[in-house]
Amino acid sequence: MELNKFECGYLNDKNISIIAGPCSAESEEQVLETAERLFKQGIRIFRAGVWKPRTKPGGFEGCGEKALPWLDKISAKFNREMKIAVEVATKEQANQAIQYADILWIGARTTGNPFAVQELADFFATIPEYFKDNLWVFVKNPMAPDLDLWIGAIERIYKAGIKNIAAIHRGFTVAEKTIYRNEPMWNIPIELKNRIPSISMFCDPSHISGKRDLISSISQQALNLGFDGLMIESHCNPDEAITDKAQQLTPEDMCCIIDHLVVRDNLDSTEDMKVLRGQIDILDDELMRLLSRRFEVCKAIGKAKKEHNMPILQSSRFKEISEKRANQAELIGIDPKFVHDLFISLQNEAIRLQLSI
Ligand code: PEP
Ligand code: MN
């Protein structure tokens, strides 16, 4: 999949794209004031939720269609220098929003539903070439930590002839309660980028954190990992926001946080990194040699088990190995869970090899 790179909305001299605006468009005055204050700070892409997917019925579900002309007014006020981003979940919403917005994003609840994503993709397949070339579709991760579902949604949109696709990491629902509203599980967006290297990656620290205090550290982590941009919720009067008030920031506070972020955009390897990478390559060679020897011994054990008519899986030994190495890991400062899982994985592979003898 070859996607176009998203290259706009850079904030002042920083080489990262910023999309900012309220969780919901609540009134014409609220979006206008927020957009004016954001524009003054240098923000050039304005987000606002028009149709709000709410967990339970009865809450504020957004102003709907009537909010779209408010967003158009913002765009006109700044001579189209302020781009507009809106969430869409159905083909009817996409059809209305496309007349006013430069970016449509697919929300987490929609990405997880292949029927809904396919409906949107079928709509995108019918839009005129002009829109195909200029419109951007951002795909948020699904609520569940399921990378294939996220990639599947991106593929559906891509197959509709859209190459302007970017991804937004907004964290995942997990069973345990943690400090995050949605667990970041950074390994998932990292793996998405490995699978689709051309994709522009955004992070939405607002929905990951659920509260203002964590937005700075989550944003910095995203930049350390080489993300291309941030989508952050900003409201002219956060404490009065109808939705997501605990996580919204004033335009000024938000831009102050962004000002303090360190952008890592030097892609050249320095001399000290080249030396360190050389060391890693040598260590990896050694690991591969040890792995190969370990599996040879496993195969010999497999033959012996067969000769002596012993079962391949010996649960107590399986458990003993992974627990012993996890305890050892703790003593030498390596994450015990990582080592535990690593040894489970090694032993599963050994079982697979022994089954084929
Ligand atoms: C939003 O961006 O306001 C939103 C509803 O986000 P998500 O789909 O990530 O929950
Ligand atoms: Mn929100």
Coordinates of C-alpha atoms and ligand atoms in Angstrom, one line a residue:
M1 CA 0.0 0.0 0.0
E2 CA 1.6 3.3 -1.1
L3 CA 0.0 6.3 0.6
N4 CA 0.6 10.0 0.2
K5 CA 2.3 11.8 3.0
F6 CA 0.3 14.3 5.0
E7 CA 2.2 17.6 4.8
C8 CA 0.2 20.5 6.2
G9 CA -0.8 22.1 9.5
Y10 CA 2.8 22.5 10.8
L11 CA 2.7 24.7 13.8
N12 CA 5.0 27.7 13.5
D13 CA 8.6 26.4 13.2
K14 CA 7.8 22.8 14.4
N15 CA 7.9 20.0 12.0
I16 CA 4.7 18.3 13.2
S17 CA 1.2 18.7 12.0
I18 CA -1.4 19.8 14.6
I19 CA -5.1 19.3 14.3
A20 CA -6.9 21.1 17.2
G21 CA -10.5 22.0 18.1
P22 CA -13.3 21.1 20.4
C23 CA -14.6 17.6 21.0
S24 CA -18.0 18.8 19.8
A25 CA -19.2 21.8 17.8
E26 CA -21.7 23.2 20.4
S27 CA -22.7 26.6 18.9
E28 CA -21.6 28.9 16.2
E29 CA -20.1 31.3 18.8
Q30 CA -18.1 28.5 20.5
V31 CA -16.5 27.1 17.3
L32 CA -15.8 30.6 16.0
E33 CA -14.1 31.8 19.2
T34 CA -12.1 28.6 19.6
A35 CA -11.0 28.7 15.9
E36 CA -10.0 32.4 16.2
R37 CA -7.9 31.8 19.2
L38 CA -6.3 28.7 17.7
F39 CA -5.5 30.5 14.4
K40 CA -3.8 33.3 16.4
Q41 CA -1.5 30.6 18.0
G42 CA -0.6 29.3 14.5
I43 CA -3.0 26.3 14.3
R44 CA -4.1 25.7 10.7
I45 CA -6.3 22.6 11.0
F46 CA -9.5 22.8 13.0
R47 CA -11.4 19.7 14.3
A48 CA -14.9 19.5 15.6
G49 CA -17.3 16.7 16.2
V50 CA -20.6 17.3 14.5
W51 CA -22.2 13.9 15.0
K52 CA -21.1 12.5 18.4
P53 CA -21.1 8.7 18.9
R54 CA -22.1 8.4 22.6
T55 CA -21.7 5.3 24.7
K56 CA -25.3 5.7 26.1
P57 CA -28.5 7.2 24.7
G58 CA -29.9 10.4 26.0
G59 CA -26.7 12.5 26.0
F60 CA -25.7 15.3 23.7
E61 CA -25.3 13.7 20.2
G62 CA -23.8 16.8 18.5
C63 CA -25.6 19.5 16.5
G64 CA -25.5 17.5 13.3
E65 CA -25.8 19.0 9.8
K66 CA -26.6 22.5 11.0
A67 CA -23.1 22.8 12.4
L68 CA -21.4 22.3 9.0
P69 CA -22.0 25.9 7.8
W70 CA -20.5 27.2 11.0
L71 CA -17.3 25.3 10.1
D72 CA -17.5 26.7 6.6
K73 CA -17.6 30.2 8.0
I74 CA -14.4 29.5 9.9
S75 CA -12.7 28.3 6.8
A76 CA -13.9 31.4 4.8
K77 CA -13.0 33.8 7.6
F78 CA -9.3 32.7 7.3
N79 CA -9.3 32.6 3.5
R80 CA -9.3 28.8 3.5
E81 CA -6.0 28.9 5.4
M82 CA -7.8 27.0 8.3
K83 CA -8.6 23.5 7.1
I84 CA -11.6 21.7 8.6
A85 CA -11.7 18.1 10.0
V86 CA -15.0 16.3 10.9
E87 CA -15.8 12.8 12.1
V88 CA -18.1 10.7 9.9
A89 CA -19.7 7.4 10.6
T90 CA -22.2 6.9 7.8
K91 CA -22.3 7.6 4.0
E92 CA -25.0 10.2 4.6
Q93 CA -22.7 12.1 7.0
A94 CA -19.8 11.7 4.7
N95 CA -21.8 13.0 1.8
Q96 CA -22.8 16.1 3.8
A97 CA -19.4 16.7 5.4
I98 CA -17.4 16.4 2.2
Q99 CA -19.0 19.7 1.0
Y100 CA -17.4 21.6 3.9
A101 CA -14.4 19.6 5.3
D102 CA -10.9 19.0 4.0
I103 CA -10.4 16.0 6.3
L104 CA -12.9 13.4 7.3
W105 CA -12.0 11.1 10.2
I106 CA -13.4 7.7 11.1
G107 CA -13.9 7.4 14.8
A108 CA -12.8 4.5 17.0
R109 CA -16.3 3.0 17.3
T110 CA -16.8 3.0 13.5
T111 CA -13.3 1.6 12.6
G112 CA -14.2 -1.5 14.6
N113 CA -17.3 -2.2 12.5
P114 CA -16.4 -3.6 9.0
F115 CA -19.9 -3.1 7.7
A116 CA -19.8 0.7 8.6
V117 CA -16.3 1.1 7.1
Q118 CA -17.3 -0.7 3.9
E119 CA -20.3 1.6 3.6
L120 CA -18.0 4.6 3.8
A121 CA -15.5 3.0 1.4
D122 CA -18.3 2.4 -1.1
F123 CA -19.3 6.0 -0.8
F124 CA -15.7 7.2 -1.3
A125 CA -15.4 5.0 -4.4
T126 CA -18.1 7.2 -6.0
I127 CA -16.8 10.6 -5.3
P128 CA -15.4 12.7 -8.2
E129 CA -11.6 12.7 -8.9
Y130 CA -11.3 16.2 -7.5
F131 CA -12.3 15.0 -4.1
K132 CA -10.2 11.8 -4.4
D133 CA -7.1 14.0 -4.9
N134 CA -7.8 16.6 -2.3
L135 CA -9.8 15.0 0.5
W136 CA -8.0 13.3 3.4
V137 CA -9.4 10.4 5.3
F138 CA -8.0 9.8 8.8
V139 CA -8.7 6.4 10.4
K140 CA -8.6 6.1 14.2
N141 CA -7.7 2.8 15.8
P142 CA -10.7 0.6 16.8
M143 CA -11.6 0.5 20.5
A144 CA -10.3 -3.1 20.8
P145 CA -6.5 -3.7 20.6
D146 CA -6.9 -5.4 17.2
L147 CA -4.3 -4.3 14.7
D148 CA -5.8 -6.3 11.8
L149 CA -9.2 -4.5 12.3
W150 CA -7.4 -1.2 12.0
I151 CA -5.4 -2.2 9.0
G152 CA -8.6 -3.8 7.4
A153 CA -10.4 -0.4 7.7
I154 CA -7.4 1.4 6.0
E155 CA -7.4 -1.2 3.3
R156 CA -11.1 -0.8 2.6
I157 CA -10.7 3.0 2.1
Y158 CA -7.6 2.5 0.0
K159 CA -9.4 0.0 -2.3
A160 CA -11.9 2.8 -2.9
G161 CA -9.2 4.7 -4.7
I162 CA -8.2 7.0 -1.8
K163 CA -4.4 7.5 -1.3
N164 CA -4.7 10.4 1.1
I165 CA -5.1 8.2 4.2
A166 CA -3.5 8.8 7.6
A167 CA -3.9 6.9 11.0
I168 CA -4.8 8.3 14.4
H169 CA -3.7 6.4 17.5
R170 CA -6.3 7.2 20.3
G171 CA -5.6 4.3 22.7
F172 CA -7.5 1.1 23.4
T173 CA -10.2 -0.1 25.8
V174 CA -8.8 -2.7 28.3
A175 CA -10.5 -4.5 31.1
E176 CA -8.4 -3.2 34.0
K177 CA -8.6 0.4 35.1
T178 CA -5.4 2.4 34.6
I179 CA -4.4 6.0 34.7
Y180 CA -5.4 6.3 31.0
R181 CA -8.9 6.6 29.6
N182 CA -7.7 4.4 26.8
E183 CA -4.4 2.4 27.1
P184 CA -1.8 3.6 24.7
M185 CA -0.3 0.1 23.9
W186 CA 2.3 1.8 21.7
N187 CA 3.4 -1.5 20.2
I188 CA 0.2 -1.5 18.1
P189 CA 0.7 1.8 16.3
I190 CA 4.4 1.0 15.9
E191 CA 3.5 -2.3 14.2
L192 CA 1.0 -0.5 12.0
K193 CA 3.8 1.8 10.8
N194 CA 6.0 -1.3 10.2
R195 CA 3.3 -2.9 8.1
I196 CA 2.4 0.3 6.2
P197 CA 5.6 2.4 6.2
S198 CA 4.1 5.2 4.0
I199 CA 1.3 6.0 6.4
S200 CA 1.3 9.3 8.3
M201 CA 0.8 8.6 12.0
F202 CA -1.1 11.0 14.3
C203 CA -1.5 10.6 18.0
D204 CA -4.7 11.8 19.9
P205 CA -3.4 12.3 23.5
S206 CA -6.8 13.8 24.5
H207 CA -8.7 10.5 24.2
I208 CA -5.7 8.4 25.4
S209 CA -5.4 10.4 28.6
G210 CA -9.0 11.5 29.4
K211 CA -7.4 14.3 31.4
R212 CA -5.4 17.5 30.8
D213 CA -2.3 16.6 32.9
L214 CA -1.2 13.7 30.8
I215 CA -1.4 15.4 27.4
S216 CA 2.1 16.8 27.4
S217 CA 3.8 13.5 28.3
I218 CA 1.8 11.4 25.9
S219 CA 2.4 13.9 23.1
Q220 CA 6.2 13.8 23.8
Q221 CA 6.2 10.0 23.7
A222 CA 4.4 10.1 20.3
L223 CA 7.1 12.5 19.0
N224 CA 9.9 10.4 20.4
L225 CA 8.5 7.5 18.4
G226 CA 8.5 9.6 15.2
F227 CA 4.8 10.3 14.9
D228 CA 3.9 12.9 12.2
G229 CA 1.3 14.8 14.0
L230 CA -1.1 15.3 16.9
M231 CA -4.9 15.7 17.2
I232 CA -5.7 17.5 20.4
E233 CA -9.0 18.7 21.8
S234 CA -9.2 22.4 22.5
H235 CA -12.2 24.4 23.7
C236 CA -12.5 28.2 24.3
N237 CA -14.0 27.4 27.7
P238 CA -13.1 23.8 28.6
D239 CA -14.8 23.7 32.0
E240 CA -18.1 24.5 30.3
A241 CA -17.6 21.9 27.5
I242 CA -20.6 19.7 26.9
T243 CA -18.5 16.6 26.1
D244 CA -15.0 15.5 27.3
K245 CA -14.4 18.6 29.5
A246 CA -11.7 17.0 31.7
Q247 CA -9.4 16.5 28.7
Q248 CA -9.9 19.7 26.8
L249 CA -7.4 22.6 26.9
T250 CA -7.8 26.3 26.1
P251 CA -6.1 27.2 22.7
E252 CA -3.4 29.1 24.7
D253 CA -2.6 26.3 27.2
M254 CA -2.6 23.7 24.4
C255 CA -0.1 25.7 22.3
C256 CA 2.1 26.3 25.4
I257 CA 2.3 22.5 25.8
I258 CA 3.1 22.0 22.2
D259 CA 5.8 24.8 22.4
H260 CA 7.6 22.8 25.0
L261 CA 7.6 19.5 23.1
V262 CA 10.9 18.4 21.5
V263 CA 10.5 17.3 17.9
R264 CA 12.9 14.6 16.9
D265 CA 13.2 15.0 13.2
N266 CA 16.9 14.3 12.4
L267 CA 16.8 11.2 10.3
D268 CA 20.5 10.9 9.7
S269 CA 22.4 8.4 11.8
T270 CA 25.2 10.0 13.9
E271 CA 28.6 8.3 14.3
D272 CA 27.9 7.2 17.9
M273 CA 24.6 5.6 16.7
K274 CA 26.4 3.8 13.9
V275 CA 28.9 2.3 16.4
L276 CA 26.0 1.2 18.7
R277 CA 24.0 -0.3 15.9
G278 CA 27.1 -2.2 14.9
Q279 CA 27.2 -3.6 18.4
I280 CA 23.5 -4.6 18.2
D281 CA 24.1 -6.4 14.9
I282 CA 27.0 -8.5 16.5
L283 CA 24.8 -9.3 19.6
D284 CA 21.9 -10.3 17.3
D285 CA 24.3 -12.7 15.4
E286 CA 25.2 -14.2 18.7
L287 CA 21.5 -14.5 19.7
M288 CA 20.7 -16.2 16.4
R289 CA 23.6 -18.7 16.9
L290 CA 22.3 -19.5 20.4
L291 CA 18.8 -19.9 19.2
S292 CA 19.8 -22.3 16.5
R293 CA 21.8 -24.4 19.1
R294 CA 18.9 -24.3 21.5
F295 CA 16.5 -25.6 18.9
E296 CA 19.0 -28.4 17.9
V297 CA 19.0 -29.6 21.5
C298 CA 15.2 -29.4 21.6
K299 CA 15.0 -31.6 18.5
A300 CA 17.4 -34.1 20.2
I301 CA 15.1 -34.1 23.3
G302 CA 12.1 -34.6 20.9
K303 CA 13.8 -37.8 19.5
A304 CA 14.5 -39.1 23.0
K305 CA 10.9 -38.5 24.1
K306 CA 9.7 -40.4 21.1
E307 CA 12.1 -43.4 21.8
H308 CA 11.1 -43.5 25.4
N309 CA 7.4 -43.1 24.6
M310 CA 7.1 -39.9 26.6
P311 CA 4.6 -37.2 26.0
I312 CA 5.9 -34.0 24.3
L313 CA 4.3 -31.5 26.6
Q314 CA 5.5 -31.7 30.2
S315 CA 3.6 -28.9 31.8
S316 CA 5.7 -28.7 35.0
R317 CA 8.9 -28.3 33.1
F318 CA 7.3 -25.7 30.7
K319 CA 6.2 -23.7 33.8
E320 CA 9.5 -24.1 35.6
I321 CA 11.5 -22.7 32.7
S322 CA 9.5 -19.6 32.1
E323 CA 9.1 -18.8 35.8
K324 CA 12.8 -19.4 36.5
R325 CA 13.9 -17.1 33.7
A326 CA 11.3 -14.4 34.7
N327 CA 12.7 -14.4 38.3
Q328 CA 16.3 -14.2 36.9
A329 CA 15.2 -11.3 34.7
E330 CA 14.0 -9.3 37.7
L331 CA 17.4 -9.8 39.4
I332 CA 19.3 -8.4 36.4
G333 CA 16.9 -5.5 35.6
I334 CA 15.0 -6.9 32.6
D335 CA 11.2 -6.8 32.5
P336 CA 10.1 -10.2 34.0
K337 CA 6.9 -10.3 32.0
F338 CA 8.8 -9.8 28.8
V339 CA 11.2 -12.7 29.6
H340 CA 8.3 -14.9 30.8
D341 CA 6.5 -14.4 27.5
L342 CA 9.7 -14.8 25.5
F343 CA 10.4 -18.2 27.1
I344 CA 6.7 -19.3 26.6
S345 CA 7.1 -18.4 22.9
L346 CA 10.5 -20.3 22.7
Q347 CA 8.9 -23.4 24.3
N348 CA 5.9 -23.3 22.0
E349 CA 8.2 -23.3 19.0
A350 CA 10.1 -26.2 20.6
I351 CA 6.9 -28.2 20.9
R352 CA 6.0 -27.4 17.3
L353 CA 9.4 -28.8 16.2
Q354 CA 9.1 -31.9 18.4
L355 CA 5.6 -32.6 17.0
S356 CA 7.0 -32.8 13.5
I357 CA 9.6 -35.5 14.5
Ligands
PEP1 C1 -13.5 12.4 19.1 O1 -12.5 12.6 18.5 O2 -14.2 13.3 19.6 C2 -14.0 11.0 19.3 C3 -15.2 10.7 19.5 O3 -12.9 10.2 19.4 P1 -12.8 8.6 19.4 O4 -13.5 8.1 18.2 O5 -11.3 8.4 19.4 O6 -13.4 8.1 20.7
MN2 MN -13.9 13.8 22.5

